[in-house]
Structure formats: structure tokens, C-alpha cells
CSV table of C-alpha atoms in Angstrom, one decimal:
chain,number,residue,atom,x,y,z
A,1,MET,CA,12.7,23.9,53.4
A,2,VAL,CA,14.1,25.2,56.6
A,3,HIS,CA,13.2,23.9,60.1
A,4,GLN,CA,14.2,26.0,63.1
A,5,TYR,CA,13.7,25.3,66.8
A,6,ARG,CA,15.1,26.1,70.2
A,7,ASN,CA,16.3,23.4,72.5
A,8,ASN,CA,18.4,23.5,75.7
A,9,GLY,CA,19.5,27.1,75.0
A,10,TYR,CA,20.5,26.5,71.4
A,11,ASN,CA,19.0,28.1,68.4
A,12,ILE,CA,19.1,25.4,65.7
A,13,VAL,CA,18.4,25.8,62.0
A,14,LEU,CA,18.2,22.7,59.9
A,15,ASP,CA,18.3,23.3,56.1
A,16,VAL,CA,16.3,20.2,55.2
A,17,ASP,CA,17.3,19.6,51.6
A,18,SER,CA,21.0,20.2,51.9
A,19,GLY,CA,21.2,18.6,55.3
A,20,SER,CA,23.1,21.6,56.7
A,21,VAL,CA,22.8,22.2,60.4
A,22,HIS,CA,23.4,25.7,61.7
A,23,VAL,CA,23.6,27.0,65.3
A,24,VAL,CA,22.7,30.7,65.2
A,25,ASP,CA,22.3,33.6,67.5
A,26,ASP,CA,18.9,35.2,68.4
A,27,LEU,CA,19.2,37.8,65.6
A,28,VAL,CA,19.8,35.3,62.8
A,29,TYR,CA,17.1,33.0,64.3
A,30,GLU,CA,14.6,35.9,64.0
A,31,VAL,CA,15.7,36.9,60.5
A,32,ILE,CA,15.5,33.3,59.2
A,33,GLY,CA,12.0,33.0,60.7
A,34,PHE,CA,11.0,36.2,58.9
A,35,LEU,CA,12.6,35.0,55.6
A,36,LYS,CA,10.8,31.7,55.8
A,37,GLU,CA,7.5,33.7,55.5
A,38,ARG,CA,8.8,36.3,53.0
A,39,ARG,CA,11.7,35.0,51.0
A,40,THR,CA,12.1,38.2,48.9
A,41,ALA,CA,12.0,40.7,51.8
A,42,SER,CA,14.4,43.6,51.5
A,43,ALA,CA,16.9,44.5,54.2
A,44,GLN,CA,14.8,47.5,55.1
A,45,GLU,CA,11.7,45.4,55.6
A,46,ILE,CA,13.7,43.0,57.8
A,47,MET,CA,15.0,46.0,59.8
A,48,ASN,CA,11.4,47.2,60.2
A,49,ALA,CA,10.2,43.8,61.3
A,50,LEU,CA,12.9,43.6,63.9
A,51,GLY,CA,11.6,46.8,65.4
A,52,GLY,CA,15.0,48.4,66.1
A,53,ARG,CA,16.0,45.7,68.6
A,54,TYR,CA,19.3,45.1,67.0
A,55,PRO,CA,21.9,47.6,65.7
A,56,GLN,CA,21.8,48.1,61.9
A,57,GLN,CA,25.3,47.0,61.4
A,58,GLU,CA,24.6,43.7,63.2
A,59,VAL,CA,21.6,43.1,61.0
A,60,GLU,CA,23.5,43.8,57.9
A,61,GLU,CA,26.3,41.3,59.0
A,62,ALA,CA,23.7,38.7,59.7
A,63,LEU,CA,22.0,39.1,56.4
A,64,GLU,CA,25.4,38.9,54.6
A,65,GLU,CA,26.1,35.5,56.4
A,66,ILE,CA,22.6,34.2,55.5
A,67,ARG,CA,23.1,35.2,51.8
A,68,PHE,CA,26.5,33.6,51.7
A,69,LEU,CA,25.1,30.3,53.0
A,70,GLU,CA,22.2,30.6,50.6
A,71,LYS,CA,24.7,31.0,47.7
A,72,GLU,CA,26.6,28.0,48.9
A,73,GLY,CA,23.5,25.9,48.8
A,74,GLN,CA,23.4,25.4,52.6
A,75,LEU,CA,20.4,27.5,53.4
A,76,PHE,CA,17.0,27.6,51.7
A,77,ALA,CA,18.3,24.8,49.4
A,78,GLN,CA,15.8,23.2,47.0
A,79,ASP,CA,15.0,19.5,46.6
A,80,VAL,CA,17.0,18.6,43.5
A,81,TYR,CA,16.9,14.8,44.0
A,82,ARG,CA,13.4,14.0,42.7
A,83,GLY,CA,13.0,12.8,39.1
A,84,PRO,CA,16.2,12.4,37.1
A,85,VAL,CA,18.4,11.8,40.1
A,86,LEU,CA,16.4,9.0,41.6
A,87,ASP,CA,14.4,6.8,39.3
A,88,PHE,CA,12.9,4.6,42.0
A,89,LYS,CA,10.9,2.4,39.8
A,90,ASN,CA,13.6,1.5,37.4
A,91,ARG,CA,16.6,1.4,39.8
A,92,PRO,CA,18.2,-2.0,39.9
A,93,THR,CA,18.1,-3.5,43.4
A,94,VAL,CA,19.9,-6.5,44.8
A,95,VAL,CA,19.4,-8.5,48.0
A,96,LYS,CA,22.0,-7.6,50.6
A,97,ALA,CA,20.5,-8.6,53.9
A,98,LEU,CA,18.5,-11.4,55.4
A,99,CYS,CA,16.7,-11.7,58.7
A,100,LEU,CA,16.9,-15.4,59.4
A,101,HIS,CA,14.1,-16.6,61.6
A,102,ILE,CA,16.2,-19.3,63.0
A,103,ALA,CA,13.6,-20.2,65.6
A,104,HIS,CA,9.9,-19.6,65.7
A,105,ASP,CA,9.9,-20.4,69.3
A,106,CYS,CA,10.7,-18.5,72.5
A,107,ASN,CA,11.4,-19.1,76.2
A,108,LEU,CA,9.9,-15.8,77.2
A,109,ALA,CA,6.3,-14.6,76.8
A,110,CYS,CA,6.8,-10.9,76.3
A,111,GLN,CA,3.4,-9.1,76.3
A,112,TYR,CA,4.1,-6.8,73.3
A,113,CYS,CA,5.9,-9.4,71.1
A,114,PHE,CA,4.8,-8.8,67.4
A,115,ALA,CA,5.8,-12.4,66.9
A,116,GLY,CA,3.2,-13.7,69.4
A,117,GLU,CA,5.5,-15.5,71.8
A,118,GLY,CA,7.9,-16.1,68.9
A,119,GLU,CA,5.6,-18.2,66.8
A,120,TYR,CA,4.4,-15.4,64.4
A,121,HIS,CA,0.9,-16.5,64.9
A,122,GLY,CA,1.7,-19.8,63.2
A,123,ARG,CA,3.4,-22.9,64.5
A,124,ARG,CA,6.5,-23.5,66.5
A,125,ALA,CA,9.4,-24.4,64.3
A,126,LEU,CA,13.2,-24.3,64.1
A,127,MET,CA,15.1,-23.7,60.9
A,128,SER,CA,17.0,-26.7,59.6
A,129,GLU,CA,20.6,-26.4,58.5
A,130,GLU,CA,19.5,-27.3,55.0
A,131,THR,CA,17.0,-24.4,54.8
A,132,GLY,CA,19.5,-22.0,56.3
A,133,ARG,CA,22.2,-23.0,53.7
A,134,LYS,CA,19.7,-22.5,50.9
A,135,ALA,CA,18.9,-19.0,52.3
A,136,LEU,CA,22.6,-18.1,52.3
A,137,ASP,CA,23.0,-19.4,48.8
A,138,PHE,CA,19.9,-17.4,47.8
A,139,LEU,CA,21.5,-14.3,49.3
A,140,VAL,CA,24.8,-14.7,47.5
A,141,ALA,CA,23.1,-15.5,44.2
A,142,ASN,CA,20.9,-12.4,44.4
A,143,SER,CA,23.5,-10.0,45.7
A,144,GLY,CA,24.9,-8.9,42.4
A,145,HIS,CA,28.2,-7.0,42.8
A,146,ARG,CA,27.5,-6.1,46.4
A,147,ARG,CA,30.4,-7.4,48.6
A,148,ASN,CA,29.0,-6.6,52.0
A,149,LEU,CA,26.2,-8.9,53.0
A,150,GLU,CA,24.3,-9.1,56.3
A,151,VAL,CA,22.6,-11.9,58.1
A,152,ASP,CA,20.8,-11.4,61.4
A,153,PHE,CA,19.9,-14.5,63.4
A,154,PHE,CA,16.5,-13.6,64.7
A,155,GLY,CA,13.5,-15.3,66.1
A,156,GLY,CA,11.7,-16.0,68.4
A,157,GLU,CA,14.8,-16.7,70.3
A,158,PRO,CA,17.7,-17.8,68.1
A,159,LEU,CA,19.7,-19.4,70.9
A,160,MET,CA,17.0,-22.1,71.0
A,161,ASN,CA,18.6,-23.3,67.7
A,162,PHE,CA,22.2,-22.4,68.4
A,163,ASP,CA,23.7,-25.4,66.8
A,164,VAL,CA,22.2,-24.3,63.4
A,165,VAL,CA,23.4,-20.7,64.0
A,166,ARG,CA,27.0,-22.1,64.4
A,167,LYS,CA,26.8,-24.3,61.3
A,168,LEU,CA,25.3,-21.5,59.1
A,169,THR,CA,28.0,-19.1,60.2
A,170,ALA,CA,30.6,-21.6,59.2
A,171,TYR,CA,28.9,-22.1,55.9
A,172,GLY,CA,28.8,-18.3,55.4
A,173,ARG,CA,32.6,-18.2,55.9
A,174,GLU,CA,33.0,-20.8,53.2
A,175,LEU,CA,30.8,-18.8,50.8
A,176,GLU,CA,32.9,-15.6,51.6
A,177,LYS,CA,36.0,-17.2,50.2
A,178,LYS,CA,34.3,-18.8,47.2
A,179,HIS,CA,32.4,-15.7,46.1
A,180,ASP,CA,34.6,-12.8,47.4
A,181,LYS,CA,31.8,-11.6,49.7
A,182,HIS,CA,31.9,-10.3,53.3
A,183,PHE,CA,29.3,-11.5,55.7
A,184,ARG,CA,28.3,-9.3,58.6
A,185,PHE,CA,26.6,-11.6,61.1
A,186,THR,CA,24.4,-10.3,63.9
A,187,LEU,CA,22.4,-12.0,66.6
A,188,THR,CA,19.4,-10.8,68.7
A,189,THR,CA,18.8,-12.6,72.0
A,190,ASN,CA,16.8,-12.4,75.2
A,191,GLY,CA,19.8,-13.8,77.1
A,192,VAL,CA,18.0,-16.7,78.8
A,193,LEU,CA,20.3,-19.3,77.1
A,194,LEU,CA,23.4,-17.1,77.0
A,195,ASN,CA,26.4,-19.1,78.3
A,196,GLU,CA,30.2,-19.2,78.0
A,197,ALA,CA,30.1,-21.2,74.7
A,198,VAL,CA,27.6,-18.7,73.2
A,199,MET,CA,29.6,-15.7,74.3
A,200,ASP,CA,32.9,-17.1,72.9
A,201,PHE,CA,31.3,-18.0,69.6
A,202,CYS,CA,29.6,-14.6,69.3
A,203,ASN,CA,32.8,-12.7,70.2
A,204,GLN,CA,34.5,-14.6,67.4
A,205,GLU,CA,31.9,-14.4,64.7
A,206,MET,CA,29.2,-11.8,65.4
A,207,ASP,CA,29.8,-8.2,64.3
A,208,ASN,CA,27.0,-7.1,66.5
A,209,VAL,CA,24.8,-8.6,69.2
A,210,VAL,CA,21.5,-7.1,70.2
A,211,LEU,CA,20.6,-7.9,73.8
A,212,SER,CA,17.0,-7.4,74.8
A,213,LEU,CA,16.5,-5.7,78.2
A,214,ASP,CA,13.7,-3.2,79.0
A,215,GLY,CA,15.2,-1.3,81.9
A,216,ARG,CA,14.6,-1.3,85.6
A,217,LYS,CA,13.7,-4.7,87.1
A,218,GLN,CA,10.1,-4.0,87.7
A,219,VAL,CA,9.6,-2.6,84.2
A,220,HIS,CA,11.5,-5.4,82.5
A,221,ASP,CA,9.8,-8.2,84.5
A,222,ARG,CA,6.3,-6.8,83.9
A,223,MET,CA,6.7,-7.1,80.1
A,224,ARG,CA,9.2,-9.9,79.7
A,225,PRO,CA,8.2,-12.8,81.9
A,226,THR,CA,9.2,-16.4,81.3
A,227,ARG,CA,6.6,-18.9,80.0
A,228,ASN,CA,5.8,-19.8,83.6
A,229,GLY,CA,5.2,-16.2,84.5
A,230,LYS,CA,8.5,-15.4,86.4
A,231,GLY,CA,10.6,-12.3,85.7
A,232,SER,CA,13.7,-12.7,83.6
A,233,TYR,CA,15.7,-9.7,84.8
A,234,ASP,CA,17.8,-11.4,87.5
A,235,LEU,CA,18.6,-14.2,85.2
A,236,ILE,CA,19.9,-12.2,82.2
A,237,VAL,CA,21.4,-9.0,83.6
A,238,PRO,CA,24.6,-10.5,85.1
A,239,LYS,CA,25.2,-12.4,81.8
A,240,PHE,CA,24.6,-9.3,79.7
A,241,GLN,CA,27.0,-7.4,81.8
A,242,GLU,CA,29.7,-10.0,81.4
A,243,PHE,CA,29.0,-10.3,77.6
A,244,ALA,CA,29.2,-6.5,77.1
A,245,ARG,CA,32.4,-6.3,79.2
A,246,ARG,CA,34.1,-8.9,77.0
A,247,ARG,CA,32.9,-7.3,73.7
A,248,LYS,CA,34.0,-3.9,74.8
A,249,ALA,CA,37.5,-5.3,75.6
A,250,LEU,CA,37.6,-6.8,72.1
A,251,GLY,CA,36.3,-3.5,70.5
A,252,LYS,CA,33.2,-5.3,69.3
A,253,GLN,CA,29.8,-3.8,68.9
A,254,TYR,CA,26.8,-4.7,71.1
A,255,TYR,CA,23.5,-3.0,71.8
A,256,ILE,CA,21.4,-3.2,74.9
A,257,ARG,CA,18.0,-2.8,73.3
A,258,GLY,CA,14.7,-2.1,75.1
A,259,THR,CA,11.1,-1.4,74.4
A,260,PHE,CA,9.2,1.2,76.3
A,261,THR,CA,5.4,1.2,76.6
A,262,HIS,CA,2.6,3.2,78.1
A,263,TYR,CA,3.5,1.6,81.4
A,264,ASN,CA,6.9,3.3,81.6
A,265,LEU,CA,6.5,6.7,80.1
A,266,ASP,CA,9.5,7.8,82.3
A,267,PHE,CA,11.7,5.6,80.1
A,268,ALA,CA,14.6,7.9,80.3
A,269,GLN,CA,15.1,6.4,83.7
A,270,ASP,CA,15.3,3.0,82.1
A,271,VAL,CA,18.0,4.1,79.6
A,272,LEU,CA,20.0,5.7,82.5
A,273,HIS,CA,19.5,2.4,84.4
A,274,PHE,CA,21.3,0.6,81.5
A,275,ALA,CA,24.1,3.1,81.8
A,276,ASP,CA,24.3,2.7,85.6
A,277,LEU,CA,24.6,-1.1,85.0
A,278,GLY,CA,27.8,-0.4,83.0
A,279,PHE,CA,26.4,-0.6,79.5
A,280,ASP,CA,27.4,2.1,77.1
A,281,GLN,CA,25.8,1.2,73.7
A,282,LEU,CA,22.1,1.7,74.2
A,283,SER,CA,18.9,1.6,72.3
A,284,MET,CA,15.3,2.0,73.4
A,285,GLU,CA,12.3,2.0,71.1
A,286,PRO,CA,8.7,2.9,71.6
A,287,VAL,CA,6.4,-0.1,71.4
A,288,VAL,CA,4.4,-0.4,68.3
A,289,ALA,CA,1.1,-2.1,69.1
A,290,PRO,CA,-2.6,-2.1,68.2
A,291,ALA,CA,-4.1,1.1,69.5
A,292,ASP,CA,-6.4,-0.8,71.9
A,293,ALA,CA,-3.6,-2.7,73.6
A,294,PRO,CA,-3.3,-1.5,77.3
A,295,TYR,CA,0.4,-0.9,76.9
A,296,ALA,CA,0.2,0.9,73.5
A,297,ILE,CA,1.6,4.5,73.2
A,298,ARG,CA,-1.4,6.9,73.0
A,299,PRO,CA,-1.5,10.3,71.5
A,300,GLU,CA,-1.8,11.9,75.0
A,301,ASP,CA,1.5,10.1,75.8
A,302,LEU,CA,3.5,12.1,73.2
A,303,ASP,CA,4.2,15.2,75.3
A,304,PRO,CA,5.6,13.3,78.3
A,305,ILE,CA,7.6,11.1,76.0
A,306,LYS,CA,9.1,14.2,74.3
A,307,ASP,CA,10.0,15.5,77.7
A,308,GLN,CA,11.8,12.3,78.4
A,309,TYR,CA,13.9,12.6,75.2
A,310,ASP,CA,14.9,16.1,76.2
A,311,LEU,CA,15.8,14.9,79.7
A,312,LEU,CA,17.8,12.0,78.2
A,313,ALA,CA,19.7,14.3,75.8
A,314,ARG,CA,20.7,16.7,78.5
A,315,GLU,CA,21.8,13.9,80.8
A,316,MET,CA,23.9,12.4,77.9
A,317,ILE,CA,25.7,15.7,77.6
A,318,ARG,CA,26.2,15.9,81.4
A,319,ARG,CA,27.5,12.4,81.7
A,320,GLY,CA,29.7,12.8,78.6
A,321,LYS,CA,31.3,15.8,80.3
A,322,GLU,CA,32.0,13.7,83.4
A,323,GLY,CA,33.7,11.0,81.3
A,324,ARG,CA,31.0,8.4,81.7
A,325,GLY,CA,29.2,9.0,78.4
A,326,PHE,CA,27.2,6.5,76.4
A,327,THR,CA,25.6,6.3,73.0
A,328,PHE,CA,21.9,6.1,72.4
A,329,PHE,CA,21.1,4.7,69.0
A,330,HIS,CA,18.3,7.1,68.0
A,331,PHE,CA,20.4,10.1,68.9
A,332,MET,CA,23.3,9.0,66.7
A,333,ILE,CA,23.5,11.2,63.7
A,334,ASP,CA,26.7,11.4,61.6
A,335,LEU,CA,26.9,14.9,60.2
A,336,SER,CA,30.1,14.3,58.3
A,337,GLY,CA,29.8,10.7,57.1
A,338,GLY,CA,26.1,9.9,57.2
A,339,PRO,CA,24.2,8.0,54.5
A,340,CYS,CA,24.1,9.4,50.9
A,341,VAL,CA,20.9,10.9,49.6
A,342,TYR,CA,20.1,7.7,47.6
A,343,LYS,CA,20.0,5.7,50.8
A,344,ARG,CA,18.1,8.4,52.7
A,345,LEU,CA,15.3,8.6,50.2
A,346,SER,CA,14.9,5.0,49.4
A,347,GLY,CA,14.4,3.9,53.0
A,348,CYS,CA,15.2,0.8,54.9
A,349,GLY,CA,15.3,-1.6,52.0
A,350,SER,CA,12.5,-3.9,53.2
A,351,GLY,CA,11.0,-6.0,50.3
A,352,THR,CA,13.9,-5.2,48.0
A,353,GLU,CA,17.4,-5.3,49.7
A,354,TYR,CA,16.3,-6.8,53.0
A,355,LEU,CA,14.2,-9.9,53.3
A,356,ALA,CA,13.1,-12.1,56.2
A,357,VAL,CA,13.3,-15.9,55.9
A,358,THR,CA,10.9,-18.2,57.9
A,359,PRO,CA,12.1,-21.5,59.4
A,360,TRP,CA,10.7,-23.3,56.4
A,361,GLY,CA,12.3,-21.0,53.9
A,362,ASP,CA,9.5,-18.6,52.9
A,363,LEU,CA,10.5,-15.1,52.0
A,364,TYR,CA,8.8,-12.0,53.4
A,365,PRO,CA,9.6,-8.2,52.9
A,366,CYS,CA,10.8,-8.0,56.6
A,367,HIS,CA,10.4,-9.6,59.9
A,368,GLN,CA,7.3,-7.7,60.7
A,369,PHE,CA,5.4,-9.0,57.7
A,370,VAL,CA,6.1,-12.7,58.5
A,371,GLY,CA,3.0,-14.7,58.8
A,372,ASN,CA,0.9,-12.3,56.6
A,373,GLU,CA,0.3,-14.5,53.5
A,374,ALA,CA,-0.5,-11.4,51.4
A,375,PHE,CA,3.1,-10.5,51.6
A,376,LEU,CA,4.7,-13.9,50.9
A,377,LEU,CA,7.3,-13.1,48.2
A,378,GLY,CA,8.5,-16.6,47.4
A,379,ASN,CA,10.9,-19.0,49.0
A,380,VAL,CA,14.7,-19.8,49.2
A,381,GLU,CA,14.4,-22.5,46.6
A,382,ALA,CA,12.3,-20.8,43.9
A,383,GLY,CA,13.5,-17.3,44.8
A,384,VAL,CA,11.3,-14.2,44.7
A,385,THR,CA,8.2,-15.1,42.7
A,386,ARG,CA,6.2,-12.0,43.5
A,387,GLN,CA,8.1,-9.4,41.5
A,388,ASP,CA,5.0,-7.2,41.5
A,389,LEU,CA,5.2,-6.9,45.3
A,390,VAL,CA,8.9,-6.1,45.1
A,391,GLY,CA,8.0,-3.4,42.7
A,392,THR,CA,5.5,-2.0,45.2
A,393,PHE,CA,8.2,-1.9,47.9
A,394,LYS,CA,10.7,-0.3,45.5
A,395,THR,CA,8.4,2.6,44.9
A,396,CYS,CA,7.5,3.0,48.6
A,397,ASN,CA,9.8,5.8,49.5
A,398,VAL,CA,9.9,9.4,50.9
A,399,TYR,CA,8.3,10.8,47.7
A,400,ALA,CA,5.5,8.3,47.7
A,401,LYS,CA,4.2,9.5,51.1
A,402,LYS,CA,2.4,12.9,51.0
A,403,GLU,CA,3.0,13.3,54.7
A,404,CYS,CA,6.8,13.4,54.2
A,405,ALA,CA,6.6,16.3,51.8
A,406,GLU,CA,6.2,18.8,54.6
A,407,CYS,CA,8.3,16.9,57.2
A,408,PHE,CA,11.8,18.2,58.2
A,409,ALA,CA,12.9,14.7,59.3
A,410,ARG,CA,12.4,13.0,56.0
A,411,TYR,CA,16.1,12.6,55.2
A,412,TYR,CA,16.6,11.0,58.7
A,413,CYS,CA,13.7,8.6,59.0
A,414,SER,CA,13.5,7.9,55.2
A,415,GLY,CA,9.8,7.6,55.1
A,416,GLY,CA,9.3,5.4,58.1
A,417,CYS,CA,8.3,1.8,58.4
A,418,ALA,CA,6.2,0.1,55.8
A,419,ALA,CA,5.0,-2.5,58.3
A,420,ASN,CA,3.8,0.1,60.8
A,421,SER,CA,2.1,1.9,57.9
A,422,TYR,CA,0.4,-1.3,56.9
A,423,ASN,CA,-0.7,-2.2,60.4
A,424,PHE,CA,-2.3,1.1,61.1
A,425,HIS,CA,-3.6,2.1,57.6
A,426,GLY,CA,-3.8,-1.1,55.6
A,427,ARG,CA,-1.3,0.2,53.0
A,428,ILE,CA,2.5,0.4,53.0
A,429,ASP,CA,2.8,3.9,51.5
A,430,SER,CA,1.3,5.8,54.4
A,431,VAL,CA,2.9,6.7,57.7
A,432,TYR,CA,2.5,5.8,61.4
A,433,GLU,CA,1.8,9.2,62.9
A,434,ILE,CA,2.9,8.5,66.5
A,435,GLY,CA,6.2,7.1,65.1
A,436,CYS,CA,6.6,10.3,62.9
A,437,GLU,CA,6.0,12.6,65.9
A,438,LEU,CA,8.6,10.8,68.0
A,439,GLU,CA,11.2,10.6,65.2
A,440,ARG,CA,11.0,14.4,64.7
A,441,LYS,CA,11.6,14.9,68.4
A,442,ARG,CA,14.6,12.5,68.4
A,443,VAL,CA,16.1,14.3,65.4
A,444,GLU,CA,15.8,17.6,67.2
A,445,CYS,CA,17.4,16.2,70.3
A,446,ALA,CA,20.2,14.5,68.3
A,447,LEU,CA,21.0,17.8,66.6
A,448,MET,CA,21.0,19.7,69.9
A,449,ILE,CA,23.6,17.2,71.2
A,450,LYS,CA,25.7,18.0,68.2
A,451,ALA,CA,25.3,21.7,68.9
A,452,ALA,CA,26.3,21.2,72.5
A,453,LEU,CA,29.4,19.2,71.5
A,454,ALA,CA,30.4,21.9,68.9
A,455,SER,CA,30.1,24.6,71.6
A,456,GLY,CA,32.5,22.7,73.8
A,457,GLU,CA,29.8,21.5,76.2
A,458,GLY,CA,29.9,17.8,76.8
I,1,MET,CA,31.0,33.7,60.6
I,2,LYS,CA,30.0,35.7,63.7
I,3,HIS,CA,26.4,34.9,63.9
I,4,ILE,CA,26.2,31.4,62.4
I,5,LYS,CA,28.1,28.2,63.2
I,6,THR,CA,27.6,25.4,60.7
I,7,LEU,CA,28.1,21.9,62.0
I,8,ASN,CA,28.3,19.9,58.8
I,9,THR,CA,31.3,19.1,56.7
I,10,ARG,CA,29.4,17.4,54.0
I,11,SER,CA,26.1,18.2,52.3
I,12,LEU,CA,23.5,16.0,50.8
I,13,GLN,CA,24.0,17.5,47.4
I,14,GLU,CA,27.6,16.3,47.4
I,15,SER,CA,26.4,12.8,48.1
I,16,VAL,CA,24.5,12.7,44.8
I,17,LYS,CA,27.9,12.5,43.0
I,18,LYS,CA,29.7,10.3,45.5
I,19,GLY,CA,26.9,8.1,46.9
I,20,GLY,CA,24.8,5.2,45.7
I,21,CYS,CA,27.3,2.4,46.0
I,22,GLY,CA,24.9,0.3,48.1
I,23,GLU,CA,27.6,-1.2,50.2
I,24,CYS,CA,26.2,0.3,53.4
I,25,GLN,CA,24.6,-1.6,56.2
I,26,THR,CA,20.9,-2.2,56.0
I,27,SER,CA,19.3,0.0,58.7
I,28,THR,CA,15.9,5.0,60.9
I,29,VAL,CA,18.3,5.3,58.0
I,30,GLY,CA,19.6,8.6,59.2
I,31,ASN,CA,21.3,7.0,62.2
I,32,GLN,CA,23.6,5.1,59.9
I,33,THR,CA,27.1,5.8,58.6
I,34,CYS,CA,28.2,5.6,55.0
I,35,GLU,CA,30.4,2.5,54.5
I,36,LYS,CA,33.0,4.7,52.8
I,37,ASN,CA,33.2,6.9,55.8
I,38,ARG,CA,33.7,4.2,58.5
């Protein structure tokens, strides 16, 4: 399968099944378009189709280059991964990451929160140290030979239970020595309780921190008020700036992560606002919400959103050229060291490699399923008791979704989000169409940025 | 190549032989980097 498109003056050809990305001239772009429709066309037929607009020698050269790439498996490659290469059902899986819901409580009342003000439509609760230790024991015991394990302190707002975060991190370090494992700890916070002690601790122990900020003050405060209805922007931004400055000095990762909604369809301005505040590791995701929510992304919003991604991509190139570049998570594609095909086809790992743990130790396929009893997998003491559900998630992959068969972005999105599929279609092996449409656009922009960098622009 | 510039240095087919160790970070998966290539 070949996908070709034009963006920002570049002709880009993505050979989907080999992952090869080619930047081509107008002649090759036309020829490949013709060959997509008529794979066995002769040189003469192609010449005729081009209507004499290119010299014959040029056309012959172009065809020679196309055939060379085809022979090398970099153009019109076939999908050779299905079947014997990837036996999804029988592949052994181990648990390698936990999302620890350290607090089902929050000091903000964000309008779009899928956790319903941090409580996951249940009761307020904080995870005890004992439950957390059992969760880490469960992870180590179920991780097989995997050495790299991940634990994200999540909520609600994890800093509402910071003492337990501290103790569990220390316990994780003990387990590392005992079992020859490596823990990668991360923490997601709204910043309200961020202080010197938290920063020092995180800079020592957290491989990554995700700092929630939605953009410009009026945008952020509209969606992320405190429990008593006040905005939170002025309280958190100076702290985030200091935190990011310190982490950057230490060479540590952080992400400023926002959510955009129907209310700020000009979200590129919010991403650029992050950059103007001095942040340089940025992420901004479209809200996923019930279709009738006033802030939900609607089908008619898609075109303006795509325009914003284009604008953002061009601005990233421009600022990069000026020496004030930044990274944008969804435009980060590693063409030389990206994930292997096994990873790309099997998806995010929810329900198999990645599990969420509630404050009282229940296990769910991921943080977005928490609170839905139909997806309760077990608990940290008894382990996973619903192997049937794990099996369902194991076989939920790119090949299980008919929509992915014709999609050029399938090796980048890996079949999309099971929770989004469930929330919109009542089943995990479908797709969330708005998410698909936006992912395709982001992949196109990301590859265009690569083309610009390769051409010396940016 | 006069008409085509290829941006990759590694193909997906190649990763069939070399991939699958499972040590990579849990994620859009395509925005990740293989642990061996960090």
C-alpha cells in the first residue's frame, strides 16, 4: 500500500508496509499515482498518460528509480507480517507497566475529566502504602524476563498522596536490586501542590513528569478550575516553569501536556503559548468526550483542526531554524530507530502489558476502563483472574480492525485506543473515527517535518 | 537518486528479525523509540 500527499511544498510518498518515506519530484509523484491504479502499466503507457509533459529520458530515469526501490522492498511492499510472523493469540505476554491510581481525588474540577473530578465515578480514596507495595510485587512477579518496568503515578491528583508516592518509589528501588529490574517512574500532576520538596524528589526519582496545562490563561481556566470555581493558571504556571527549567538543566524529561476542545479549535496558539512560556517538550491532545458534551470535538471541527496541525508544523520548522525549536509529542516520529513491527501491530499493550490499579488494588486494562466493572480483571493479591478478558485484549490489534486495513497510518497509531472504541461503539475492536482522522493528519505533518529537515529547511 | 530522496535508514521488514524484545516503553505507538536505539 502506498500513500502519497502534498504538504508545504513537499511531495511525500509513504510506502506503508515497509515504512519507507520518500520525498519525490513532481514527475515521480505523478508516475506513482498512475502506478497505484495500474501496477503493470508499461513505460509507453506511462509516457502516454503523462501527455508529453516530461522529456522521455527523465521519465525513463524516474521509472528506473521507482523499480529499484520496488526491488529493494521500499516501494509497493507487501504486508508480510500477518499470520506466521505474528501469532497474536498465542504470543506470550508479560506485565511491564502499571498505572497506579495513587489518589481517586483531585483539587481541580476539570470539565472534561474522564475520571469525573478524579473519583472515577466511584468514591474518593487514596491508595495505601500496603496496596501500592502489593501492586509493585504483582508487577515484578508477572514481568517474566523483562527488565525495564514502568510505573506511572496517576490519579486523580497523585500529589494528594505524595507520602505514599515517596514510599513506593523507595520500595521499587529495593525491588530493583533484589530482582535485577529497572523501574522507570513517571508522575502526572496538575501542579496545584507542586513545591520545592516535590520538585527535588521528582528530579531525583522520576524519569518523566507530565505537567497538565491547557494553554492560554483563558483557555486553561475555563476548563481547569479549582473546586471552588477559580482558575488555576496563575497558581501553576510559575511552578511549572521553574520545574521545567530545573529538569532541563539536569537533562531530565518532562512534558507540558494539554487537552484541546471544541472551545479552542485554534489550539496551535496554545501550543505556541507553551513555547513562549519557555517550555520545549510539548504535548496537546484532542479531548475525547461523549458526542453530546458541549466541548466535544465534532465532525465539522476536523477541517479547522487539520489546518491548525499544518500551521503548527510550519511554525515548528520556522522556530527550529531560528534556534528556538521545541518538540511536539504527536509529531515525533523516529524514522531510523522507531518501534519494531511487533510493537506497531500489537498496539499500546492495554489489558496485557499495561494495567491500571485502583486505590484499593483492583486491576483494569487501563486507566480509561477504571470504574467499569465489566472490565475488572482481578486484583493485586489474587492477580489477573479474568484471563478470558486478557485474551480479548491480546487479539485486539491492527489486524482485528477492518478500518485499519485500508489506513496508511496503521503502523503509527497501531490500531488506536481500545477505550475510545468501547466508549463510542460498545466494543474494543472498532475505532474512534475522529481520532483516526486526526492521527492521519498528524502523521502527514510529522513526515513533512522530516522532509523539511532532510532538505536543509529547519 | 535524482528524482527520489528516501528518508529512512531502517525498514519495518528488517525489524521482524531484530525486534520483539519487549523492553521498550509502554506507549500512539509510532511516536516511540525502540529501546535498543535509544
